[in-house]
Amino acid sequence: PVGAISLFAAAMLRKFRSELPWITALRCSSLRHTGGRAQVHRLASLVKDANMNVMLMGSPGAGKTVVGRILSKRLGLPFFDVDSDWLERVWSMPVSAKLEQLGPDGFIQAEGHALSQCPVQGHIVSLTGSNPMHKKAMDQFRQTGIVVFLDVDSRDILSRLAAMKVNRIVGQGPGVSLKEILHHRQQFYETSYDLRILTPRNASPEAQADLVQSALETMASPVKFMSTRQAYVDATSHSTV
């Protein structure tokens, strides 16, 4: 089963979730990564000492795996991909084969059960795009650290998926377009995050990683202050999938 994070980390997460709502909607224009060695060291130490995960969540094509690998290298923390490092090991088959075997509903249940047994801690974690669709498992796994929602414009998501030659994802039934299922999934992401990163159009993975790192460094800093006005404007005007 999912292991417990340190008492310090649990207390920090409770404080963070109750007192720092201002950091949940940020754009590159309102907060930038400074790249300071002290900030990077503080953040990496916090994750390591607290034995907590930094979990990247979002639609297929949001950049979770690529951004996760970039952050892993920058912070010197191990990277863990739920698809390849856990589900395929547990099931002894590709994720696509499991989906074909069980169908969408059965797959989400099996995936949720597997996630609830995942023991990873102290990692940069790339969640699957469908993990949040199993609320019980997602709520449980969320207790192992911070969930960062990579909220990417729907036009960029569809463009990336087309380049990846992905034309169907979990939960997409007959007659349902890719755009429609992405819109349906948004409700699950919006109830499962701690940090919501509103990504500008056509942002590179490095720019996405900069923003995630900036938000996490700000969270880990002993001094936390920023104007919320621009973040609020951005959040209310952002096009979601």
Short mmCIF file of N, CA, C and O in Angstrom, two decimals, residues 101-228:
data_model
loop_
_atom_site.label_atom_id
_atom_site.label_comp_id
_atom_site.label_asym_id
_atom_site.label_seq_id
_atom_site.Cartn_x
_atom_site.Cartn_y
_atom_site.Cartn_z
N GLN A 101 -8.33 -5.21 -23.13
CA GLN A 101 -8.83 -6.38 -22.41
C GLN A 101 -10.03 -6.06 -21.53
O GLN A 101 -11.01 -6.82 -21.48
N LEU A 102 -9.99 -4.92 -20.84
CA LEU A 102 -11.01 -4.59 -19.84
C LEU A 102 -12.07 -3.60 -20.30
O LEU A 102 -13.15 -3.52 -19.70
N GLY A 103 -11.77 -2.82 -21.32
CA GLY A 103 -12.67 -1.74 -21.70
C GLY A 103 -12.46 -0.54 -20.79
O GLY A 103 -11.82 -0.66 -19.74
N PRO A 104 -12.99 0.63 -21.16
CA PRO A 104 -12.73 1.86 -20.41
C PRO A 104 -13.09 1.80 -18.93
O PRO A 104 -12.29 2.17 -18.08
N ASP A 105 -14.29 1.36 -18.59
CA ASP A 105 -14.72 1.35 -17.19
C ASP A 105 -13.91 0.37 -16.36
O ASP A 105 -13.45 0.70 -15.25
N GLY A 106 -13.71 -0.82 -16.89
CA GLY A 106 -12.91 -1.82 -16.17
C GLY A 106 -11.47 -1.38 -16.01
O GLY A 106 -10.83 -1.63 -14.99
N PHE A 107 -10.96 -0.69 -17.04
CA PHE A 107 -9.57 -0.21 -16.98
C PHE A 107 -9.40 0.81 -15.86
O PHE A 107 -8.43 0.75 -15.10
N ILE A 108 -10.32 1.75 -15.76
CA ILE A 108 -10.21 2.79 -14.73
C ILE A 108 -10.24 2.17 -13.34
O ILE A 108 -9.50 2.58 -12.44
N GLN A 109 -11.07 1.16 -13.15
CA GLN A 109 -11.11 0.48 -11.86
C GLN A 109 -9.81 -0.26 -11.56
O GLN A 109 -9.27 -0.19 -10.45
N ALA A 110 -9.29 -0.96 -12.56
CA ALA A 110 -8.03 -1.69 -12.38
C ALA A 110 -6.87 -0.73 -12.16
O ALA A 110 -5.98 -0.98 -11.33
N GLU A 111 -6.88 0.37 -12.88
CA GLU A 111 -5.82 1.36 -12.74
C GLU A 111 -5.87 1.99 -11.35
O GLU A 111 -4.84 2.19 -10.69
N GLY A 112 -7.08 2.28 -10.87
CA GLY A 112 -7.23 2.85 -9.53
C GLY A 112 -6.73 1.91 -8.46
O GLY A 112 -6.05 2.31 -7.51
N HIS A 113 -7.05 0.63 -8.60
CA HIS A 113 -6.58 -0.36 -7.62
C HIS A 113 -5.06 -0.44 -7.63
O HIS A 113 -4.43 -0.47 -6.56
N ALA A 114 -4.46 -0.44 -8.80
CA ALA A 114 -3.00 -0.50 -8.90
C ALA A 114 -2.36 0.74 -8.30
O ALA A 114 -1.35 0.66 -7.59
N LEU A 115 -2.95 1.92 -8.57
CA LEU A 115 -2.38 3.15 -8.03
C LEU A 115 -2.42 3.16 -6.51
O LEU A 115 -1.49 3.63 -5.85
N SER A 116 -3.48 2.60 -5.93
CA SER A 116 -3.61 2.58 -4.47
C SER A 116 -2.55 1.69 -3.82
O SER A 116 -2.31 1.79 -2.61
N GLN A 117 -1.91 0.84 -4.61
CA GLN A 117 -0.87 -0.04 -4.09
C GLN A 117 0.54 0.46 -4.41
O GLN A 117 1.53 -0.18 -4.04
N CYS A 118 0.64 1.59 -5.09
CA CYS A 118 1.95 2.08 -5.54
C CYS A 118 2.74 2.65 -4.36
O CYS A 118 2.27 3.59 -3.70
N PRO A 119 3.93 2.14 -4.07
CA PRO A 119 4.68 2.54 -2.88
C PRO A 119 5.67 3.69 -3.09
O PRO A 119 6.40 4.05 -2.17
N VAL A 120 5.72 4.29 -4.27
CA VAL A 120 6.76 5.26 -4.58
C VAL A 120 6.66 6.49 -3.68
O VAL A 120 5.57 6.99 -3.38
N GLN A 121 7.82 6.97 -3.22
CA GLN A 121 7.91 8.19 -2.41
C GLN A 121 9.22 8.91 -2.72
O GLN A 121 10.22 8.29 -3.10
N GLY A 122 9.22 10.23 -2.54
CA GLY A 122 10.42 11.02 -2.77
C GLY A 122 10.81 11.13 -4.23
O GLY A 122 11.98 11.29 -4.55
N HIS A 123 9.83 11.07 -5.14
CA HIS A 123 10.09 11.10 -6.58
C HIS A 123 9.35 12.26 -7.26
O HIS A 123 8.39 12.79 -6.73
N ILE A 124 9.82 12.57 -8.46
CA ILE A 124 9.02 13.35 -9.41
C ILE A 124 8.18 12.32 -10.16
O ILE A 124 8.72 11.42 -10.81
N VAL A 125 6.86 12.40 -10.05
CA VAL A 125 5.98 11.36 -10.57
C VAL A 125 5.13 11.90 -11.72
O VAL A 125 4.51 12.95 -11.60
N SER A 126 5.11 11.16 -12.82
CA SER A 126 4.21 11.46 -13.93
C SER A 126 3.00 10.55 -13.80
O SER A 126 3.10 9.33 -13.98
N LEU A 127 1.84 11.13 -13.43
CA LEU A 127 0.61 10.37 -13.34
C LEU A 127 0.08 10.06 -14.74
O LEU A 127 0.49 10.68 -15.72
N THR A 128 -0.84 9.12 -14.84
CA THR A 128 -1.49 8.89 -16.12
C THR A 128 -2.59 9.94 -16.29
O THR A 128 -3.06 10.54 -15.32
N GLY A 129 -3.04 10.13 -17.51
CA GLY A 129 -4.10 11.09 -17.75
C GLY A 129 -5.42 10.70 -17.13
O GLY A 129 -6.28 11.54 -16.88
N SER A 130 -5.59 9.39 -16.84
CA SER A 130 -6.86 8.91 -16.29
C SER A 130 -6.81 8.63 -14.80
O SER A 130 -7.85 8.31 -14.21
N ASN A 131 -5.68 8.77 -14.15
CA ASN A 131 -5.61 8.52 -12.70
C ASN A 131 -6.66 9.29 -11.90
O ASN A 131 -7.31 8.72 -11.02
N PRO A 132 -6.87 10.59 -12.17
CA PRO A 132 -7.85 11.34 -11.38
C PRO A 132 -9.29 10.88 -11.56
O PRO A 132 -10.18 11.29 -10.80
N MET A 133 -9.55 10.04 -12.57
CA MET A 133 -10.92 9.58 -12.81
C MET A 133 -11.34 8.52 -11.80
O MET A 133 -12.52 8.17 -11.72
N HIS A 134 -10.40 8.00 -11.02
CA HIS A 134 -10.71 7.09 -9.92
C HIS A 134 -10.48 7.89 -8.63
O HIS A 134 -9.37 7.95 -8.12
N LYS A 135 -11.52 8.52 -8.13
CA LYS A 135 -11.39 9.50 -7.05
C LYS A 135 -10.77 8.90 -5.78
O LYS A 135 -9.90 9.51 -5.17
N LYS A 136 -11.22 7.73 -5.36
CA LYS A 136 -10.72 7.15 -4.11
C LYS A 136 -9.22 6.92 -4.17
O LYS A 136 -8.48 7.28 -3.24
N ALA A 137 -8.75 6.32 -5.27
CA ALA A 137 -7.32 6.05 -5.40
C ALA A 137 -6.52 7.34 -5.52
O ALA A 137 -5.44 7.48 -4.94
N MET A 138 -7.06 8.31 -6.27
CA MET A 138 -6.36 9.57 -6.45
C MET A 138 -6.26 10.32 -5.14
O MET A 138 -5.20 10.88 -4.80
N ASP A 139 -7.34 10.35 -4.36
CA ASP A 139 -7.32 11.03 -3.06
C ASP A 139 -6.30 10.39 -2.13
O ASP A 139 -5.61 11.08 -1.37
N GLN A 140 -6.19 9.08 -2.20
CA GLN A 140 -5.22 8.37 -1.35
C GLN A 140 -3.79 8.68 -1.78
O GLN A 140 -2.94 9.01 -0.95
N PHE A 141 -3.53 8.59 -3.08
CA PHE A 141 -2.17 8.82 -3.57
C PHE A 141 -1.75 10.27 -3.40
O PHE A 141 -0.57 10.56 -3.20
N ARG A 142 -2.72 11.16 -3.45
CA ARG A 142 -2.42 12.59 -3.28
C ARG A 142 -1.79 12.87 -1.92
O ARG A 142 -1.06 13.86 -1.76
N GLN A 143 -2.05 12.03 -0.95
CA GLN A 143 -1.50 12.25 0.39
C GLN A 143 0.01 12.02 0.46
O GLN A 143 0.63 12.29 1.48
N THR A 144 0.60 11.52 -0.63
CA THR A 144 2.05 11.30 -0.63
C THR A 144 2.84 12.52 -1.05
O THR A 144 4.07 12.47 -1.11
N GLY A 145 2.15 13.63 -1.36
CA GLY A 145 2.91 14.82 -1.75
C GLY A 145 2.05 15.89 -2.38
O GLY A 145 0.87 16.04 -2.05
N ILE A 146 2.64 16.62 -3.33
CA ILE A 146 2.00 17.75 -4.00
C ILE A 146 1.59 17.37 -5.41
O ILE A 146 2.38 16.82 -6.17
N VAL A 147 0.34 17.64 -5.77
CA VAL A 147 -0.15 17.38 -7.12
C VAL A 147 -0.11 18.68 -7.92
O VAL A 147 -0.73 19.67 -7.55
N VAL A 148 0.62 18.66 -9.03
CA VAL A 148 0.77 19.82 -9.91
C VAL A 148 -0.01 19.57 -11.20
O VAL A 148 0.31 18.64 -11.95
N PHE A 149 -1.02 20.37 -11.44
CA PHE A 149 -1.86 20.24 -12.62
C PHE A 149 -1.27 21.06 -13.76
O PHE A 149 -1.26 22.28 -13.70
N LEU A 150 -0.78 20.39 -14.79
CA LEU A 150 -0.31 21.07 -15.99
C LEU A 150 -1.52 21.35 -16.88
O LEU A 150 -1.96 20.49 -17.65
N ASP A 151 -2.08 22.53 -16.74
CA ASP A 151 -3.28 22.91 -17.46
C ASP A 151 -2.88 23.58 -18.78
O ASP A 151 -2.51 24.75 -18.80
N VAL A 152 -2.95 22.82 -19.84
CA VAL A 152 -2.47 23.26 -21.16
C VAL A 152 -3.67 23.56 -22.05
O VAL A 152 -4.68 22.85 -22.03
N ASP A 153 -3.57 24.60 -22.85
CA ASP A 153 -4.64 25.00 -23.75
C ASP A 153 -5.07 23.82 -24.64
O ASP A 153 -4.24 23.07 -25.15
N SER A 154 -6.37 23.68 -24.83
CA SER A 154 -6.92 22.55 -25.58
C SER A 154 -6.37 22.48 -27.00
O SER A 154 -6.16 21.39 -27.54
N ARG A 155 -6.08 23.63 -27.61
CA ARG A 155 -5.55 23.63 -28.98
C ARG A 155 -4.15 23.02 -29.01
O ARG A 155 -3.80 22.29 -29.95
N ASP A 156 -3.35 23.31 -28.00
CA ASP A 156 -2.01 22.71 -27.92
C ASP A 156 -2.10 21.21 -27.66
O ASP A 156 -1.33 20.42 -28.22
N ILE A 157 -3.02 20.82 -26.76
CA ILE A 157 -3.20 19.40 -26.47
C ILE A 157 -3.55 18.63 -27.74
O ILE A 157 -2.94 17.59 -28.06
N LEU A 158 -4.53 19.10 -28.48
CA LEU A 158 -4.96 18.41 -29.69
C LEU A 158 -3.85 18.36 -30.73
O LEU A 158 -3.67 17.36 -31.43
N SER A 159 -3.07 19.45 -30.83
CA SER A 159 -1.95 19.47 -31.78
C SER A 159 -0.88 18.45 -31.39
O SER A 159 -0.36 17.73 -32.24
N ARG A 160 -0.57 18.38 -30.11
CA ARG A 160 0.44 17.44 -29.64
C ARG A 160 -0.02 16.00 -29.84
O ARG A 160 0.76 15.13 -30.25
N LEU A 161 -1.29 15.72 -29.53
CA LEU A 161 -1.80 14.36 -29.69
C LEU A 161 -1.81 13.95 -31.16
O LEU A 161 -1.53 12.79 -31.49
N ALA A 162 -2.12 14.91 -32.04
CA ALA A 162 -2.08 14.60 -33.47
C ALA A 162 -0.66 14.25 -33.90
O ALA A 162 -0.45 13.31 -34.68
N ALA A 163 0.32 14.99 -33.40
CA ALA A 163 1.73 14.71 -33.73
C ALA A 163 2.16 13.35 -33.19
O ALA A 163 3.00 12.67 -33.79
N MET A 164 1.59 12.97 -32.05
CA MET A 164 1.88 11.66 -31.44
C MET A 164 1.05 10.54 -32.05
O MET A 164 1.16 9.38 -31.66
N LYS A 165 0.16 10.90 -32.99
CA LYS A 165 -0.74 9.96 -33.66
C LYS A 165 -1.67 9.26 -32.67
O LYS A 165 -1.97 8.08 -32.80
N VAL A 166 -2.12 10.04 -31.67
CA VAL A 166 -3.10 9.54 -30.70
C VAL A 166 -4.46 10.05 -31.11
O VAL A 166 -4.67 11.26 -31.24
N ASN A 167 -5.39 9.14 -31.37
CA ASN A 167 -6.73 9.57 -31.78
C ASN A 167 -7.83 9.05 -30.84
O ASN A 167 -9.01 9.28 -31.09
N ARG A 168 -7.44 8.35 -29.76
CA ARG A 168 -8.43 7.84 -28.81
C ARG A 168 -7.75 7.68 -27.45
O ARG A 168 -6.62 7.19 -27.37
N ILE A 169 -8.45 8.07 -26.38
CA ILE A 169 -7.91 7.93 -25.03
C ILE A 169 -8.94 7.27 -24.12
O ILE A 169 -10.10 7.10 -24.51
N VAL A 170 -8.53 6.92 -22.91
CA VAL A 170 -9.40 6.21 -21.97
C VAL A 170 -10.68 7.01 -21.71
O VAL A 170 -10.64 8.21 -21.44
N GLY A 171 -11.82 6.32 -21.82
CA GLY A 171 -13.11 6.95 -21.56
C GLY A 171 -13.79 7.49 -22.78
O GLY A 171 -14.94 7.94 -22.71
N GLN A 172 -13.12 7.43 -23.93
CA GLN A 172 -13.69 7.98 -25.16
C GLN A 172 -14.50 6.92 -25.88
O GLN A 172 -13.97 6.01 -26.50
N GLY A 173 -15.82 7.03 -25.79
CA GLY A 173 -16.70 6.05 -26.40
C GLY A 173 -16.99 6.35 -27.86
O GLY A 173 -16.55 7.38 -28.40
N PRO A 174 -17.75 5.46 -28.51
CA PRO A 174 -18.11 5.66 -29.92
C PRO A 174 -18.86 6.98 -30.12
O PRO A 174 -19.74 7.33 -29.33
N GLY A 175 -18.51 7.71 -31.14
CA GLY A 175 -19.18 8.95 -31.43
C GLY A 175 -18.75 10.14 -30.60
O GLY A 175 -19.28 11.24 -30.76
N VAL A 176 -17.78 9.94 -29.71
CA VAL A 176 -17.28 11.02 -28.85
C VAL A 176 -15.94 11.50 -29.41
O VAL A 176 -15.02 10.70 -29.60
N SER A 177 -15.83 12.77 -29.67
CA SER A 177 -14.59 13.30 -30.23
C SER A 177 -13.52 13.42 -29.15
O SER A 177 -13.81 13.42 -27.95
N LEU A 178 -12.28 13.52 -29.60
CA LEU A 178 -11.17 13.69 -28.68
C LEU A 178 -11.33 14.97 -27.88
O LEU A 178 -11.08 15.01 -26.68
N LYS A 179 -11.77 16.03 -28.53
CA LYS A 179 -11.98 17.30 -27.85
C LYS A 179 -13.04 17.17 -26.76
O LYS A 179 -12.89 17.73 -25.65
N GLU A 180 -14.09 16.41 -27.02
CA GLU A 180 -15.17 16.23 -26.04
C GLU A 180 -14.70 15.45 -24.83
O GLU A 180 -15.03 15.80 -23.68
N ILE A 181 -13.91 14.40 -25.02
CA ILE A 181 -13.46 13.61 -23.87
C ILE A 181 -12.44 14.40 -23.05
O ILE A 181 -12.40 14.29 -21.82
N LEU A 182 -11.63 15.22 -23.69
CA LEU A 182 -10.70 16.06 -22.96
C LEU A 182 -11.45 17.06 -22.09
O LEU A 182 -11.08 17.32 -20.94
N HIS A 183 -12.52 17.62 -22.64
CA HIS A 183 -13.35 18.55 -21.88
C HIS A 183 -14.00 17.84 -20.69
O HIS A 183 -14.05 18.38 -19.58
N HIS A 184 -14.46 16.61 -20.90
CA HIS A 184 -15.07 15.82 -19.82
C HIS A 184 -14.07 15.55 -18.70
O HIS A 184 -14.41 15.62 -17.51
N ARG A 185 -12.83 15.27 -19.06
CA ARG A 185 -11.81 14.95 -18.06
C ARG A 185 -11.43 16.15 -17.20
O ARG A 185 -10.95 15.97 -16.07
N GLN A 186 -11.62 17.34 -17.70
CA GLN A 186 -11.17 18.53 -16.98
C GLN A 186 -11.76 18.59 -15.57
O GLN A 186 -11.09 19.03 -14.64
N GLN A 187 -12.98 18.15 -15.40
CA GLN A 187 -13.62 18.21 -14.08
C GLN A 187 -12.86 17.38 -13.04
O GLN A 187 -12.82 17.75 -11.86
N PHE A 188 -12.25 16.28 -13.47
CA PHE A 188 -11.50 15.44 -12.54
C PHE A 188 -10.17 16.10 -12.16
O PHE A 188 -9.75 16.02 -11.00
N TYR A 189 -9.54 16.74 -13.11
CA TYR A 189 -8.29 17.44 -12.82
C TYR A 189 -8.54 18.62 -11.88
O TYR A 189 -7.74 18.88 -10.96
N GLU A 190 -9.63 19.32 -12.08
CA GLU A 190 -9.90 20.54 -11.32
C GLU A 190 -10.26 20.27 -9.86
O GLU A 190 -10.30 21.21 -9.06
N THR A 191 -10.50 19.02 -9.51
CA THR A 191 -10.80 18.69 -8.10
C THR A 191 -9.67 17.91 -7.45
O THR A 191 -9.83 17.42 -6.33
N SER A 192 -8.51 17.81 -8.13
CA SER A 192 -7.45 16.94 -7.61
C SER A 192 -6.09 17.60 -7.45
O SER A 192 -5.13 16.93 -7.11
N TYR A 193 -5.98 18.90 -7.70
CA TYR A 193 -4.65 19.51 -7.71
C TYR A 193 -4.37 20.35 -6.46
O TYR A 193 -5.29 20.77 -5.76
N ASP A 194 -3.08 20.58 -6.24
CA ASP A 194 -2.62 21.54 -5.23
C ASP A 194 -2.09 22.80 -5.91
O ASP A 194 -2.32 23.90 -5.45
N LEU A 195 -1.35 22.60 -7.00
CA LEU A 195 -0.84 23.71 -7.81
C LEU A 195 -1.40 23.56 -9.21
O LEU A 195 -1.32 22.48 -9.80
N ARG A 196 -1.94 24.64 -9.74
CA ARG A 196 -2.46 24.61 -11.11
C ARG A 196 -1.60 25.54 -11.96
O ARG A 196 -1.55 26.75 -11.72
N ILE A 197 -0.92 24.98 -12.93
CA ILE A 197 -0.02 25.75 -13.78
C ILE A 197 -0.72 26.02 -15.11
O ILE A 197 -0.92 25.11 -15.92
N LEU A 198 -1.12 27.27 -15.33
CA LEU A 198 -1.78 27.65 -16.56
C LEU A 198 -0.72 27.96 -17.61
O LEU A 198 -0.07 29.00 -17.58
N THR A 199 -0.56 27.05 -18.54
CA THR A 199 0.54 27.13 -19.49
C THR A 199 0.20 28.02 -20.69
O THR A 199 -0.85 27.85 -21.31
N PRO A 200 1.07 28.97 -21.04
CA PRO A 200 0.84 29.81 -22.22
C PRO A 200 0.84 28.97 -23.50
O PRO A 200 1.40 27.87 -23.54
N ARG A 201 0.23 29.48 -24.55
CA ARG A 201 0.19 28.79 -25.83
C ARG A 201 1.61 28.52 -26.34
O ARG A 201 2.49 29.35 -26.23
N ASN A 202 1.77 27.32 -26.88
CA ASN A 202 3.02 26.92 -27.56
C ASN A 202 4.24 26.95 -26.64
O ASN A 202 5.37 27.12 -27.11
N ALA A 203 4.04 26.80 -25.35
CA ALA A 203 5.17 26.79 -24.42
C ALA A 203 6.01 25.53 -24.60
O ALA A 203 5.47 24.44 -24.81
N SER A 204 7.31 25.66 -24.50
CA SER A 204 8.20 24.51 -24.60
C SER A 204 8.18 23.73 -23.29
O SER A 204 7.78 24.26 -22.24
N PRO A 205 8.62 22.47 -23.30
CA PRO A 205 8.71 21.72 -22.05
C PRO A 205 9.61 22.41 -21.02
O PRO A 205 9.32 22.37 -19.82
N GLU A 206 10.67 23.05 -21.49
CA GLU A 206 11.57 23.76 -20.57
C GLU A 206 10.85 24.93 -19.90
O GLU A 206 11.04 25.18 -18.70
N ALA A 207 10.01 25.64 -20.66
CA ALA A 207 9.24 26.74 -20.09
C ALA A 207 8.23 26.23 -19.08
O ALA A 207 8.01 26.84 -18.03
N GLN A 208 7.61 25.10 -19.37
CA GLN A 208 6.68 24.48 -18.42
C GLN A 208 7.42 24.08 -17.14
O GLN A 208 6.93 24.33 -16.03
N ALA A 209 8.59 23.48 -17.31
CA ALA A 209 9.37 23.07 -16.14
C ALA A 209 9.80 24.28 -15.32
O ALA A 209 9.81 24.23 -14.08
N ASP A 210 10.15 25.39 -16.00
CA ASP A 210 10.50 26.62 -15.29
C ASP A 210 9.37 27.05 -14.37
O ASP A 210 9.58 27.43 -13.21
N LEU A 211 8.16 27.04 -14.89
CA LEU A 211 7.02 27.51 -14.12
C LEU A 211 6.70 26.59 -12.95
O LEU A 211 6.41 27.05 -11.84
N VAL A 212 6.76 25.29 -13.19
CA VAL A 212 6.52 24.34 -12.10
C VAL A 212 7.58 24.53 -11.01
O VAL A 212 7.27 24.59 -9.82
N GLN A 213 8.83 24.64 -11.43
CA GLN A 213 9.91 24.80 -10.46
C GLN A 213 9.76 26.10 -9.68
O GLN A 213 9.99 26.14 -8.47
N SER A 214 9.37 27.17 -10.35
CA SER A 214 9.16 28.45 -9.67
C SER A 214 8.08 28.34 -8.60
O SER A 214 8.24 28.83 -7.48
N ALA A 215 6.97 27.70 -8.95
CA ALA A 215 5.87 27.54 -8.00
C ALA A 215 6.31 26.71 -6.81
O ALA A 215 6.00 27.03 -5.65
N LEU A 216 7.03 25.63 -7.06
CA LEU A 216 7.48 24.77 -5.97
C LEU A 216 8.52 25.47 -5.09
O LEU A 216 8.52 25.31 -3.86
N GLU A 217 9.42 26.23 -5.73
CA GLU A 217 10.42 26.96 -4.95
C GLU A 217 9.75 28.01 -4.07
O GLU A 217 10.16 28.22 -2.92
N THR A 218 8.72 28.67 -4.60
CA THR A 218 7.99 29.65 -3.81
C THR A 218 7.30 28.98 -2.63
O THR A 218 7.29 29.50 -1.52
N MET A 219 6.72 27.81 -2.88
CA MET A 219 6.08 27.05 -1.81
C MET A 219 7.08 26.69 -0.71
O MET A 219 6.77 26.75 0.48
N ALA A 220 8.30 26.32 -1.13
CA ALA A 220 9.30 25.88 -0.17
C ALA A 220 10.01 27.02 0.53
O ALA A 220 10.69 26.81 1.53
N SER A 221 9.85 28.24 0.02
CA SER A 221 10.54 29.39 0.58
C SER A 221 9.93 29.80 1.91
O SER A 221 8.72 29.73 2.10
N PRO A 222 10.76 30.24 2.88
CA PRO A 222 10.23 30.72 4.16
C PRO A 222 9.44 32.01 4.01
O PRO A 222 8.66 32.37 4.87
N VAL A 223 9.66 32.76 2.91
CA VAL A 223 8.92 33.99 2.66
C VAL A 223 8.07 33.78 1.42
O VAL A 223 8.59 33.49 0.35
N LYS A 224 6.75 33.89 1.56
CA LYS A 224 5.84 33.62 0.45
C LYS A 224 4.94 34.83 0.25
O LYS A 224 4.03 35.07 1.02
N PHE A 225 5.20 35.60 -0.81
CA PHE A 225 4.36 36.75 -1.11
C PHE A 225 4.36 37.00 -2.60
O PHE A 225 5.39 36.95 -3.25
N MET A 226 3.18 37.23 -3.16
CA MET A 226 3.06 37.66 -4.54
C MET A 226 1.68 38.27 -4.73
O MET A 226 0.77 38.02 -3.96
N SER A 227 1.54 39.08 -5.76
CA SER A 227 0.24 39.64 -6.09
C SER A 227 -0.64 38.56 -6.69
O SER A 227 -0.20 37.79 -7.54
N THR A 228 -1.88 38.48 -6.24
CA THR A 228 -2.80 37.47 -6.77
C THR A 228 -3.64 38.01 -7.91
O THR A 228 -4.35 37.27 -8.56
#
